Short mmCIF file of C-alpha atoms in Angstrom, two decimals:
data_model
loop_
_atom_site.label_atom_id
_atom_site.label_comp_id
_atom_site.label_asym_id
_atom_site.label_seq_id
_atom_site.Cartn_x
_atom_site.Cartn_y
_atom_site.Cartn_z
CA UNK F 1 -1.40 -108.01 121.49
CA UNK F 2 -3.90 -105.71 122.84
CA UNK F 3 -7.61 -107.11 123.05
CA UNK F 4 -9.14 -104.76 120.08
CA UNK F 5 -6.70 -106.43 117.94
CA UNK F 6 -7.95 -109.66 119.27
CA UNK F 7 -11.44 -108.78 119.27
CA UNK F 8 -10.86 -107.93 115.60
CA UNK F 9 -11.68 -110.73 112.88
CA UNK F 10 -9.09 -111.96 110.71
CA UNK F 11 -8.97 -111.82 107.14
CA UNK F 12 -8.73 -115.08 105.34
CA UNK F 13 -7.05 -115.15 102.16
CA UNK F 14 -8.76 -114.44 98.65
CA UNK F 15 -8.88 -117.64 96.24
CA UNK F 16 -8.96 -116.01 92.51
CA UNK F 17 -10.56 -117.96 89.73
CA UNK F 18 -8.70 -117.51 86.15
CA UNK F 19 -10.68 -114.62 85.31
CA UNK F 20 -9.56 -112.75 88.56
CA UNK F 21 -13.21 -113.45 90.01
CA UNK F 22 -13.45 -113.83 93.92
CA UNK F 23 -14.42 -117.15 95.27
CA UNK F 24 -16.55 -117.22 98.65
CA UNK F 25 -14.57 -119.22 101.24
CA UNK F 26 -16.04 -121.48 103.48
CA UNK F 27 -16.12 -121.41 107.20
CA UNK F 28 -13.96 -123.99 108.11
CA UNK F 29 -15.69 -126.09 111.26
CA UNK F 30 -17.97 -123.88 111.91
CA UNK F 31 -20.67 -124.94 108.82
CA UNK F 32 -21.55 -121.88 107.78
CA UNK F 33 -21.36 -119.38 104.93
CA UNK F 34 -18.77 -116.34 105.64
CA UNK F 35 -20.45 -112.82 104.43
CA UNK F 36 -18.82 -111.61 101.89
CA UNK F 37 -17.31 -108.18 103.00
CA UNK F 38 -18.05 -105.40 100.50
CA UNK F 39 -14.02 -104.13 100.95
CA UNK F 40 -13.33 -108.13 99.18
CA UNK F 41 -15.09 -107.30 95.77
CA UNK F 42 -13.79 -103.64 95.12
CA UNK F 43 -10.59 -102.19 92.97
CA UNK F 44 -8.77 -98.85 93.73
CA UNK F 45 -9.48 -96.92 90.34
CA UNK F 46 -6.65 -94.13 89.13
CA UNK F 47 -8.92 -91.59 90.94
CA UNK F 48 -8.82 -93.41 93.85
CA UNK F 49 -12.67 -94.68 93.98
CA UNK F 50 -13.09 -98.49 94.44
CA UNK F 51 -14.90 -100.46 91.62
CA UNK F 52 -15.99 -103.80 92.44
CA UNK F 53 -15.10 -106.50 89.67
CA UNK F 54 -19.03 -107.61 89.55
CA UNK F 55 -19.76 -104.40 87.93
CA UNK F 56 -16.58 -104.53 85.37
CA UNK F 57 -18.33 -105.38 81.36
CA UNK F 58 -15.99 -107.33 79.55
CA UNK F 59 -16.12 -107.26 75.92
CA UNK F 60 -16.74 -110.27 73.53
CA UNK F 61 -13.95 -111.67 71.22
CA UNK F 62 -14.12 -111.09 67.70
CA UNK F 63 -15.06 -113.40 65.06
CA UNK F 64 -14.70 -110.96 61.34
CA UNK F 65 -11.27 -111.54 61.61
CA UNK F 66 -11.33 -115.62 61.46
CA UNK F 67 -14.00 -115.80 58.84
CA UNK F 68 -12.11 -113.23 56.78
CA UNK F 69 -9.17 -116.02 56.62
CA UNK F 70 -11.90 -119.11 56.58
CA UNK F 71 -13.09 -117.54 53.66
CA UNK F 72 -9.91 -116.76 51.55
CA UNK F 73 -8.68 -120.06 52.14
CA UNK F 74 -11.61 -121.81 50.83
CA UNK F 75 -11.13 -119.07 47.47
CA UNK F 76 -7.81 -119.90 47.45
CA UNK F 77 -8.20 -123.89 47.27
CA UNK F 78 -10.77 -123.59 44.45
CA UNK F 79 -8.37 -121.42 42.43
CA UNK F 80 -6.05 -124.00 42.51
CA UNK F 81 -8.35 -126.86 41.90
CA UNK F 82 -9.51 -124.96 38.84
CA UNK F 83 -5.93 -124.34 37.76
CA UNK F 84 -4.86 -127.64 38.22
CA UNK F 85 -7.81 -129.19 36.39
CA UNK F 86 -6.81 -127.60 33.18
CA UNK F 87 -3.40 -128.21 33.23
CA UNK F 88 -2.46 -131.85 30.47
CA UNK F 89 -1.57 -134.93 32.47
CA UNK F 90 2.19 -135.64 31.91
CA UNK F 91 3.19 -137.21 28.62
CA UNK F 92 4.75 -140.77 29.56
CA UNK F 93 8.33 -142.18 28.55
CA UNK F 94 9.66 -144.74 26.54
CA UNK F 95 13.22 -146.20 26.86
CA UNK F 96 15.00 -145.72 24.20
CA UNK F 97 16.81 -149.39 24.67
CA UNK F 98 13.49 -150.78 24.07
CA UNK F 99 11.47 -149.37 21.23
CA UNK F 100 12.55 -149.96 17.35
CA UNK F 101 12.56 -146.44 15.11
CA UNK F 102 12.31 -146.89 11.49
CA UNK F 103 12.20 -143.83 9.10
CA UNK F 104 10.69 -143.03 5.65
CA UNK F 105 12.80 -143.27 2.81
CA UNK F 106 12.01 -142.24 -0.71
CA UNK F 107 12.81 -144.98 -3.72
CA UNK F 108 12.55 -148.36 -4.63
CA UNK F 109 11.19 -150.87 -2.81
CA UNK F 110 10.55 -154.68 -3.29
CA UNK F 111 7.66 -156.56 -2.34
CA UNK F 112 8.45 -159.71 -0.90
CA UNK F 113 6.06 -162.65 0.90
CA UNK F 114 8.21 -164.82 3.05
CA UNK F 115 6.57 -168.47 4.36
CA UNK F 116 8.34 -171.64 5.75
CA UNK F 117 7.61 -174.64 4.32
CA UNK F 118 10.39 -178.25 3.77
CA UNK F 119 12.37 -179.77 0.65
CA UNK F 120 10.68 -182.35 -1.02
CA UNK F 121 11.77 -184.66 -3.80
CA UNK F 122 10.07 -183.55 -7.09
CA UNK F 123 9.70 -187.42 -7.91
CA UNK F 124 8.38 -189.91 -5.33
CA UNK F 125 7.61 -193.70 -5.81
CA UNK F 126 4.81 -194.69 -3.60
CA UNK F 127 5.56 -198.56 -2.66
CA UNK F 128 2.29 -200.15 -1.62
CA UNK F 129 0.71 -203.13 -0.70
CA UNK F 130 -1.07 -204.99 -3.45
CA UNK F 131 -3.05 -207.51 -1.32
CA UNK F 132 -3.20 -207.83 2.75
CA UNK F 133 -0.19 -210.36 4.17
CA UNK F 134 1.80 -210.92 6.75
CA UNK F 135 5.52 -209.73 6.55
CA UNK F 136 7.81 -212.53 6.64
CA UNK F 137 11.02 -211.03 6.00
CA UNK F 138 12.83 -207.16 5.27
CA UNK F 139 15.42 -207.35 3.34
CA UNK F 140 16.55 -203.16 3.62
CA UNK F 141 16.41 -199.99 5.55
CA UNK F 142 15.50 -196.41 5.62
CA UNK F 143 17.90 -194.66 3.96
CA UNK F 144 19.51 -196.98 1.62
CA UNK F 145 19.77 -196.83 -1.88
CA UNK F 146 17.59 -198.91 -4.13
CA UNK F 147 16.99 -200.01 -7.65
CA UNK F 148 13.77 -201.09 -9.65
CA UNK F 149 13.94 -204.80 -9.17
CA UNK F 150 15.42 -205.01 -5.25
CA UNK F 151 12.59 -206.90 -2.89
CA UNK F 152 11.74 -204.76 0.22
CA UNK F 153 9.71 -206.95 2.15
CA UNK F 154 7.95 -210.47 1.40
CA UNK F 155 4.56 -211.09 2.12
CA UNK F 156 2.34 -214.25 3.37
CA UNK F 157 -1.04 -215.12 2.43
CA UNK F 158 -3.08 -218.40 2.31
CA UNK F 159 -5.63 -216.94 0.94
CA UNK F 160 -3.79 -215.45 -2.11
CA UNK F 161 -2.52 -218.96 -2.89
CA UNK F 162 -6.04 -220.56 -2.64
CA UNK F 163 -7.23 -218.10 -5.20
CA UNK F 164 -4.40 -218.85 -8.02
CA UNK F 165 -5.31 -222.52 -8.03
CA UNK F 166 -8.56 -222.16 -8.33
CA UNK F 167 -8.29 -219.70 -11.23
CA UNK F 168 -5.83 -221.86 -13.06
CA UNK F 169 -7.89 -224.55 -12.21
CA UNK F 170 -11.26 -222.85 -13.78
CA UNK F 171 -8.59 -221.57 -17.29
CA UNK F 172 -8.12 -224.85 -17.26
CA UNK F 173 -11.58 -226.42 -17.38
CA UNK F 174 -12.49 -223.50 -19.87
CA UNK F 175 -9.84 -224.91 -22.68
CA UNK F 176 -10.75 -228.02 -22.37
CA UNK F 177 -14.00 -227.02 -22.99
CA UNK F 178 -12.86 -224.97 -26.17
CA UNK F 179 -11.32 -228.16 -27.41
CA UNK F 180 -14.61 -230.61 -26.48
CA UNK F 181 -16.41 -227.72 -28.52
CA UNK F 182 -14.01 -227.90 -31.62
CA UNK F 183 -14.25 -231.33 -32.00
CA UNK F 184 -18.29 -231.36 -31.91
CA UNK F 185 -18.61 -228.58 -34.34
CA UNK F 186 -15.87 -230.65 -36.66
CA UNK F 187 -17.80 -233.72 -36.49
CA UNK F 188 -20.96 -232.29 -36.82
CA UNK F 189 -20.13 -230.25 -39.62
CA UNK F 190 -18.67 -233.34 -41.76
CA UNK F 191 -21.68 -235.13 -41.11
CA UNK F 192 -23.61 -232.95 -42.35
CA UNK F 193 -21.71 -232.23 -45.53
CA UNK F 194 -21.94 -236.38 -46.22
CA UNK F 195 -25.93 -235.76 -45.56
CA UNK F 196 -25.69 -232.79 -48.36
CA UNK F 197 -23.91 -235.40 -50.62
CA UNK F 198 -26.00 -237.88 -50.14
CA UNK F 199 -29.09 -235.78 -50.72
CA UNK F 200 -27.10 -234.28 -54.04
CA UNK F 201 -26.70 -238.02 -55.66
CA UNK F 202 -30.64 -238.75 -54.43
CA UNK F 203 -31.39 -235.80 -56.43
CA UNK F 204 -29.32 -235.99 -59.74
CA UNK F 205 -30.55 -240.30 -59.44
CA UNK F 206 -33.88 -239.09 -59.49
CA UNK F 207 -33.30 -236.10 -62.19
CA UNK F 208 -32.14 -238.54 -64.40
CA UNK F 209 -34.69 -241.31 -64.11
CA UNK F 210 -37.47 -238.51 -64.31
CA UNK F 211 -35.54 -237.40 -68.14
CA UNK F 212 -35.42 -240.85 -69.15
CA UNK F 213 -39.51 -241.34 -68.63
CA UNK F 214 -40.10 -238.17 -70.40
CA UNK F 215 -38.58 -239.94 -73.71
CA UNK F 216 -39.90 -243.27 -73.12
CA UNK F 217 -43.69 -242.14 -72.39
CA UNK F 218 -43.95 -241.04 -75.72
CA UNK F 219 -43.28 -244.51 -77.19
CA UNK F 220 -45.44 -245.89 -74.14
CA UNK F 221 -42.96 -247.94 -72.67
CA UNK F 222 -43.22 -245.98 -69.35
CA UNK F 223 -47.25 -244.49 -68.14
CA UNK F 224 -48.32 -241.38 -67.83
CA UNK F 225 -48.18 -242.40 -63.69
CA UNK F 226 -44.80 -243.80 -63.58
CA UNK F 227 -43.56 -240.42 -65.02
CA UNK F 228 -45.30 -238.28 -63.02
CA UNK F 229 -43.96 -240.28 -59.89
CA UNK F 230 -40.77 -239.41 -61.11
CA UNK F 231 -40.36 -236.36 -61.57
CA UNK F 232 -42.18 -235.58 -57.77
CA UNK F 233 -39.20 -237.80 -56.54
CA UNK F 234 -36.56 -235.76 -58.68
CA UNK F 235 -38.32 -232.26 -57.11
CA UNK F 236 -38.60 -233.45 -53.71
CA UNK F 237 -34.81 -234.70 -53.65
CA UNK F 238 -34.21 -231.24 -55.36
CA UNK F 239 -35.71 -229.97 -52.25
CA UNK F 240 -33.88 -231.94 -49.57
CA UNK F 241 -31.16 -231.32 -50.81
CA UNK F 242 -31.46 -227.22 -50.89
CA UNK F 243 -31.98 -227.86 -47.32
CA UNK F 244 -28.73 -230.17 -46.56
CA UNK F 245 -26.93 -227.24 -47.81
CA UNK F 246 -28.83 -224.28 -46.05
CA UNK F 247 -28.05 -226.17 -42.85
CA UNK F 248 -24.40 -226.70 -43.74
CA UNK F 249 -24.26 -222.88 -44.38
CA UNK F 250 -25.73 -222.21 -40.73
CA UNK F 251 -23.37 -224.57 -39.44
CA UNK F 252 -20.31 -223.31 -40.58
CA UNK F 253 -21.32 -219.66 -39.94
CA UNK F 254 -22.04 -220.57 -36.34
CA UNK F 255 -18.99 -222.84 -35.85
CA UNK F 256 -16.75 -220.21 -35.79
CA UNK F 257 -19.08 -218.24 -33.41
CA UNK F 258 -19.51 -220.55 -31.30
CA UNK F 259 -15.76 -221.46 -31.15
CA UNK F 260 -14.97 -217.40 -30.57
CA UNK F 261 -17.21 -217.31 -27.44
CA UNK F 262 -15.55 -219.81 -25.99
CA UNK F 263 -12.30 -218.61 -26.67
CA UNK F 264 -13.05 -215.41 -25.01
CA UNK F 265 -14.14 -217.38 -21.99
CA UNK F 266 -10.80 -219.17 -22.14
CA UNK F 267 -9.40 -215.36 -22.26
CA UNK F 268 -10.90 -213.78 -19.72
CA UNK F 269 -10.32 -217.07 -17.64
CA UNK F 270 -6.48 -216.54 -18.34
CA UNK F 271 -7.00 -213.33 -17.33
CA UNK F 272 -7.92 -213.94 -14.03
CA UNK F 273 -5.43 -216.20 -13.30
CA UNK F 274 -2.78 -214.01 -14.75
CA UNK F 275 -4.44 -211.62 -11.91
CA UNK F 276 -4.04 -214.06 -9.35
CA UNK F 277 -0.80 -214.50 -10.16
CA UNK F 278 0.82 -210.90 -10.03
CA UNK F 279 -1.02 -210.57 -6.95
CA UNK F 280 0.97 -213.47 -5.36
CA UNK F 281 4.35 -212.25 -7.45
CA UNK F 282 2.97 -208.83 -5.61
CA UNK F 283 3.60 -210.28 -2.18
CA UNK F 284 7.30 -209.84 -2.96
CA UNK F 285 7.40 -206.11 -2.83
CA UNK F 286 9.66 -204.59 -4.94
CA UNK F 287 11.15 -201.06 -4.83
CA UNK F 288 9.66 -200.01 -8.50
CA UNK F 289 11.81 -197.00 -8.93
CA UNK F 290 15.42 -195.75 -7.92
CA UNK F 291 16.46 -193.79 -5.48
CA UNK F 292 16.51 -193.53 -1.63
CA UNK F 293 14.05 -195.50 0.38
CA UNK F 294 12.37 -193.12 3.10
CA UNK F 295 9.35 -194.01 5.51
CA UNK F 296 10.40 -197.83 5.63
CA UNK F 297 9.66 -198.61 9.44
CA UNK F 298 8.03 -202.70 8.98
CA UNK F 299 8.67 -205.43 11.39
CA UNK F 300 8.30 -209.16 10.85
CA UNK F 301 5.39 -210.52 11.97
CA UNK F 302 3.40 -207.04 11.26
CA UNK F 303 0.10 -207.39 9.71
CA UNK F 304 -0.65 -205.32 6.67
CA UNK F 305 -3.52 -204.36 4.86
CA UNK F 306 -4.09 -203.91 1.31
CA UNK F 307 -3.52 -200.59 -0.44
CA UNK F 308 -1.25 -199.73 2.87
CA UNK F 309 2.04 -197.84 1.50
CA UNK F 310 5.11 -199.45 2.90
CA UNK F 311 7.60 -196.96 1.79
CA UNK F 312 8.62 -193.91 -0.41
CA UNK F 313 11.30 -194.25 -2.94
CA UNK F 314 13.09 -190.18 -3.63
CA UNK F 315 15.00 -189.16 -5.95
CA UNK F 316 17.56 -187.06 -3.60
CA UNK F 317 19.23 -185.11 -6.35
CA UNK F 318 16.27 -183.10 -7.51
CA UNK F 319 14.32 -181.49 -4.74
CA UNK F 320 11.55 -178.65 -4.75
CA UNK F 321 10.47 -176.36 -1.81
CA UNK F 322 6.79 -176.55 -0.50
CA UNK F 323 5.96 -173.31 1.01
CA UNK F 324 3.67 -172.13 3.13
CA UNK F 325 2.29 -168.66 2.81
CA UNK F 326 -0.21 -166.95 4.93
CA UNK F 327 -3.85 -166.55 3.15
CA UNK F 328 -3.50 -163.23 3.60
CA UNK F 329 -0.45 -162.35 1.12
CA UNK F 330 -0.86 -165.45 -1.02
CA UNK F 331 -3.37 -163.55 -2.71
CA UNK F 332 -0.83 -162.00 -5.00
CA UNK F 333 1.81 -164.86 -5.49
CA UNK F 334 1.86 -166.32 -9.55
CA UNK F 335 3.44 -169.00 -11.44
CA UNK F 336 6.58 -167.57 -12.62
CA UNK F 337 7.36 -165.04 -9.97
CA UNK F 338 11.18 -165.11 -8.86
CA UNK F 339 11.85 -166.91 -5.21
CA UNK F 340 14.84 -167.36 -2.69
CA UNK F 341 15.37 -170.19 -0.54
CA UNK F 342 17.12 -170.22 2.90
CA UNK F 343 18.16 -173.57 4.01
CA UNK F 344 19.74 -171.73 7.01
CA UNK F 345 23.27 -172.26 5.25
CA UNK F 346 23.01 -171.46 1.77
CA UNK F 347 20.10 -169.81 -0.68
CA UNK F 348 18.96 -171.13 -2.99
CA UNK F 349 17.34 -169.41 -6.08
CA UNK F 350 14.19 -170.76 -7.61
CA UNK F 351 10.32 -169.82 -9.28
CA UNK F 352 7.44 -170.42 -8.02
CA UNK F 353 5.94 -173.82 -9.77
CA UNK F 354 2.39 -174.26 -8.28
CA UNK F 355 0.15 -172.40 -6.36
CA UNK F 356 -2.54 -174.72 -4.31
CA UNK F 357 -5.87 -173.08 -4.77
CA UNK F 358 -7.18 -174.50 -1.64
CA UNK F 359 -6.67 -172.92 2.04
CA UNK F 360 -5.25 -175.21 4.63
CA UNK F 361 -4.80 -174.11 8.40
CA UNK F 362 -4.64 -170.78 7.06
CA UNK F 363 -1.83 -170.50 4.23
CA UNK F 364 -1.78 -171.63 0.96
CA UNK F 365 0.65 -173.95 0.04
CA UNK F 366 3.11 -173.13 -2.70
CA UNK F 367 6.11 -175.24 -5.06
CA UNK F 368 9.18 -173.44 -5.72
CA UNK F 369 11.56 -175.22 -8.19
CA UNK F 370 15.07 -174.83 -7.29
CA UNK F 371 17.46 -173.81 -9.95
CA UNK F 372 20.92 -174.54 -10.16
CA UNK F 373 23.09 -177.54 -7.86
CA UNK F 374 22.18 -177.94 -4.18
CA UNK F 375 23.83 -177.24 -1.46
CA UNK F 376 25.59 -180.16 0.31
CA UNK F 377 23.00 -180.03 3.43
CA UNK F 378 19.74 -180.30 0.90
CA UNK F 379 18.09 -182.99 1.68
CA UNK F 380 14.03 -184.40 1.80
CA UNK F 381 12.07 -182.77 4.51
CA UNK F 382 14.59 -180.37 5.35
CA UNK F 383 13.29 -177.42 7.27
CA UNK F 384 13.55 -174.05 4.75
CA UNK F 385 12.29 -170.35 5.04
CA UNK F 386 11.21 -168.80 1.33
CA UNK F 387 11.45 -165.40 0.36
CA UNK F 388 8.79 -165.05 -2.95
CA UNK F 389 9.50 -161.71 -4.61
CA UNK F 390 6.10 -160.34 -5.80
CA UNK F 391 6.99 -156.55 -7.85
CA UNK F 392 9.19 -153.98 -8.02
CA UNK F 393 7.96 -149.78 -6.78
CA UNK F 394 10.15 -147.49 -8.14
CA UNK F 395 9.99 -143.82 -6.77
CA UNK F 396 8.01 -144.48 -3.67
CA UNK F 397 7.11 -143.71 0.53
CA UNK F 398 8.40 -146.59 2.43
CA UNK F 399 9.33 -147.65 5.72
CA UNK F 400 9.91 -150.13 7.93
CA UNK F 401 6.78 -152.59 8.82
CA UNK F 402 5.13 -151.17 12.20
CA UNK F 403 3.83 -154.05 14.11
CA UNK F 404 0.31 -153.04 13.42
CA UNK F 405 0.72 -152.08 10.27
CA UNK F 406 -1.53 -153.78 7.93
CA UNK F 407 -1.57 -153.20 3.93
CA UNK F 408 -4.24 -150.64 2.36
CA UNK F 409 -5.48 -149.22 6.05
CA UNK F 410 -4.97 -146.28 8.46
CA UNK F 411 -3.24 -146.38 11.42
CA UNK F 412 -2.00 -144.30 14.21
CA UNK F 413 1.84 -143.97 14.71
CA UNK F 414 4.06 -142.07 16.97
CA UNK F 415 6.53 -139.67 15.07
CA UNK F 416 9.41 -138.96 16.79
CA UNK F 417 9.93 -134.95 16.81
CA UNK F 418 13.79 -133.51 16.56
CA UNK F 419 15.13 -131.77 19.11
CA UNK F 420 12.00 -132.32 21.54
CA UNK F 421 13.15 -136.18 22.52
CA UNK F 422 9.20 -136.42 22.27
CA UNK F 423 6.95 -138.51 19.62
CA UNK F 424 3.76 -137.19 18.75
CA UNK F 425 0.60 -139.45 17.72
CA UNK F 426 0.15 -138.66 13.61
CA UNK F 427 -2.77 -140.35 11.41
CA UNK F 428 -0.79 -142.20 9.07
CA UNK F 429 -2.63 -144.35 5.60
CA UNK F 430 -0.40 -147.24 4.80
CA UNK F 431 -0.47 -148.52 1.31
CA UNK F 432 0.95 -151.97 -0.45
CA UNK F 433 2.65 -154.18 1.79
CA UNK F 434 6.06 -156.30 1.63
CA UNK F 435 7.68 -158.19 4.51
CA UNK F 436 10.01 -155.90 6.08
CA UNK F 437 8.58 -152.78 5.24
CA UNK F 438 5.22 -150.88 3.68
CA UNK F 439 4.34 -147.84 1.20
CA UNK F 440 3.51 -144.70 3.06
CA UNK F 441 0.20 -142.89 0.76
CA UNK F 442 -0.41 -139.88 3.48
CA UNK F 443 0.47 -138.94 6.47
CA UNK F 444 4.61 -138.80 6.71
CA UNK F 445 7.13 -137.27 4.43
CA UNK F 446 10.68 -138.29 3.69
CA UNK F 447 13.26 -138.31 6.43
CA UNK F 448 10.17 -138.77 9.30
CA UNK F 449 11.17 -140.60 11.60
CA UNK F 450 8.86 -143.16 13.79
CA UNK F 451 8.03 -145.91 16.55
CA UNK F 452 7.70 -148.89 14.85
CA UNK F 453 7.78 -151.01 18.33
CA UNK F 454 4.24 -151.77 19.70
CA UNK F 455 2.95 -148.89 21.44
CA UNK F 456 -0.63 -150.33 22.07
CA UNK F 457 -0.45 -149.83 26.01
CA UNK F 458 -0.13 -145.83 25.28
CA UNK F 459 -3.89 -145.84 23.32
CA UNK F 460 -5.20 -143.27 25.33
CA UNK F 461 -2.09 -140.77 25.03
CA UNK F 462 -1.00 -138.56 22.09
CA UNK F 463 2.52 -137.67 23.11
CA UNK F 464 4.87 -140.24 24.81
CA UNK F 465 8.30 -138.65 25.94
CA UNK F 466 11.84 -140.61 24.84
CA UNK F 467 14.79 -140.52 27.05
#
């Protein structure tokens, strides 16, 4: 190597940047920047001249492009918003499995009121306690038959037995007192009628002797005194004896007074002790009717009170139905009207009876007398269902009972449409009311089909879709 081309200095390599831009180099040892040689910086142009890449103006990217498609998209997305806000939600579906259709028919139709209710025996004997006792014996049991004279149950009562004996013992006192009453009026009564008798003979004795001194004072064999004395005897005998009677009148007409008042206390004595009596006859409780004894559940020992019913006594073989209807179609039932009864094996056809104008737990109770024989499963307090059949609509709208469907209102229903599989909401106004099914007045015509199911959760829709 000749010494120019070691005198020469050598060229270190170039480091490019991503944008092709020269970096200075650094002296390596040495400490110190390298000049930058004005060959490092330069470009050979076509012509041939050098350019050097400091002086080269690059352009800036553009941006009309990217707001162009910035912009369309945000058009675009409110296009689509706007479309899609005016499009109908989807209509929902119903299973088919699990909704009930009903459609409207054109004819008669029967309005019915149904209620449950139990058999009851048309006659029942209440058996009751007369007085309060203890029960010392029971001679039967539920169920059995009975006659009017059969004892039930004995009772026990001191007290009951106290109370006879002293009634019989105050009946007692009061005829002897009847017959210590007789006996003083009699005795009183014949004295006095001697006392009028005697007073009678004083009086005619005196009459006389007063007579015989009015002859004999004329020939002066008796004074003018003597007579005068007599005759005041004969008028005041007269007198006495007026009065003997008077009170012999009074005496009799008060006897027999007297003697009735007493009697009547004797009476009303007897009374009480006849009183006394039944009420300890009571305390053998008899049956009083015949029939079946029901509700007979006493043990002895048990203490009862008075007035407390110990039993029923039914008649088995005639029965009636006690119904209960709600308030709110009782309003049309009357006495008369024709009725069904289901005892769950046979029905039974009857009229209604009675119709309880008072409201109990919200139904009205009302008696259906059964016609014809029973069944061989009738018995009391069986369990029935009644069917009450109120008129007959010839020629009308009807369908089957939606489960909202009250009578004389407006209601919304879903009407199924054909061929569609769809039902549409329709304003329907429901008319009178029977159990299974209602009178259409506007709003459906014949052969319209509809939901009858509850369709309360789809309010807020007016088409459902069926599948």
């Amino acid at each position: 190597m000749d010494n120019a081309s070691a005198d020469a200095p050598r060229e270190r390599p170039r480091i490019v940047d991503r944008d092709d831009r020269p970096r200075l180099s650094l002296k390596m040892g040495s400490g110190r920047k390298r000049s930058r040689s004005p060959g490092e910086d330069a470009e050979t142009t076509s012509s041939g001249s050098r350019v050097s890449r400091m002086d080269i103006k690059r352009e800036p990217k553009g941006k009309k492009k990217r707001n162009l498609y910035i912009g369309a998209g945000i058009l675009a997305l409110i296009v689509i918003t706007y479309l899609l806000s005016q499009l109908e939600p989807a209509a929902p579906t119903v299973d088919r499995n699990i909704i009930v259709l009903g459609t409207v028919e054109r004819g008669e139709m029967v309005r019915e009121v149904r209620g449950s209710g139990t058999l009851v025996p048309e006659r029942v004997q209440f058996v009751a306690a007369v007085t309060a006792g203890r029960v010392e014996s029971v001679h039967f049991e539920p169920g059995q038959e009975v006659v009017v004279d059969d004892i039930l149950v004995v009772l026990s009562n001191p007290d009951v037995e106290l109370q006879v004996l002293e009634a019989e013992q105050q009946w007692t006192a009061a005829q002897a007192s009847l017959v210590s009453l007789r006996q003083t009026l009699g005795t009183g009564l014949l004295a006095q009628e001697a006392a009028v008798a005697d007073a009678r003979a004083r009086y005619l004795e005196a009459r006389r002797q007063a007579e015989a001194f009015e002859e004999m004072v004329g020939n002066e064999w008796v004074s003018d005194n003597e007579y005068e004395n007599a005759r005041d005897n004969a008028a005041a005998l007269e007198e006495r004896l007026r009065t003997e009677e008077a009170r012999q009148q009074l005496m009799s007409s008060t006897k027999d007074e007297q003697l009735a008042v007493q009697r009547d206390q004797v009476g009303r004595l007897a009374n009480i002790y006849r009183y006394y009596q039944e009420r300890s006859a009571n305390m053998q409780v008899r049956a009083g009717a015949e029939g079946v004894l029901q509700d007979f559940d006493l043990e002895v020992g048990q203490w009862v009170q008075a007035g407390t019913t110990l039993a029923r006594v039914a008649r088995p073989e005639r029965l009636k139905a006690e119904l209960r209807i709600p308030q709110t179609q009782a309003r049309d039932v009357q006495v008369g009207q024709v009725a069904f009864v289901d005892t769950r094996t046979d029905t039974i056809p009857g009229r209604v009876r009675r119709v309880d104008p008072n409201v109990q737990g919200g139904s009205v109770l009302v008696e259906v007398t059964l016609d014809g024989d029973l069944p061989a499963g009738a018995r009391p307090d069986l369990t029935v269902d009644g069917t009450i059949e109120l008129e007959r609509l010839s020629d009308v709208l009807h369908v089957g009972r939606p489960a909202y469907g009250q009578s004389h209102s407006t209601v919304s229903l879903f009407r199924v449409e054909e061929g569609d599989g769809a039902a549409e909401r329709a304003t329907v106004q429901l008319g009178r009311s029977s159990v299974n099914q209602i009178e259409v007045v506007e709003g459906l015509n014949e052969g319209d089909v509809i939901i009858l199911s509850d369709m309360s959760r789809y309010d807020d829709v007016d088409r459902v879709r069926i599948r």
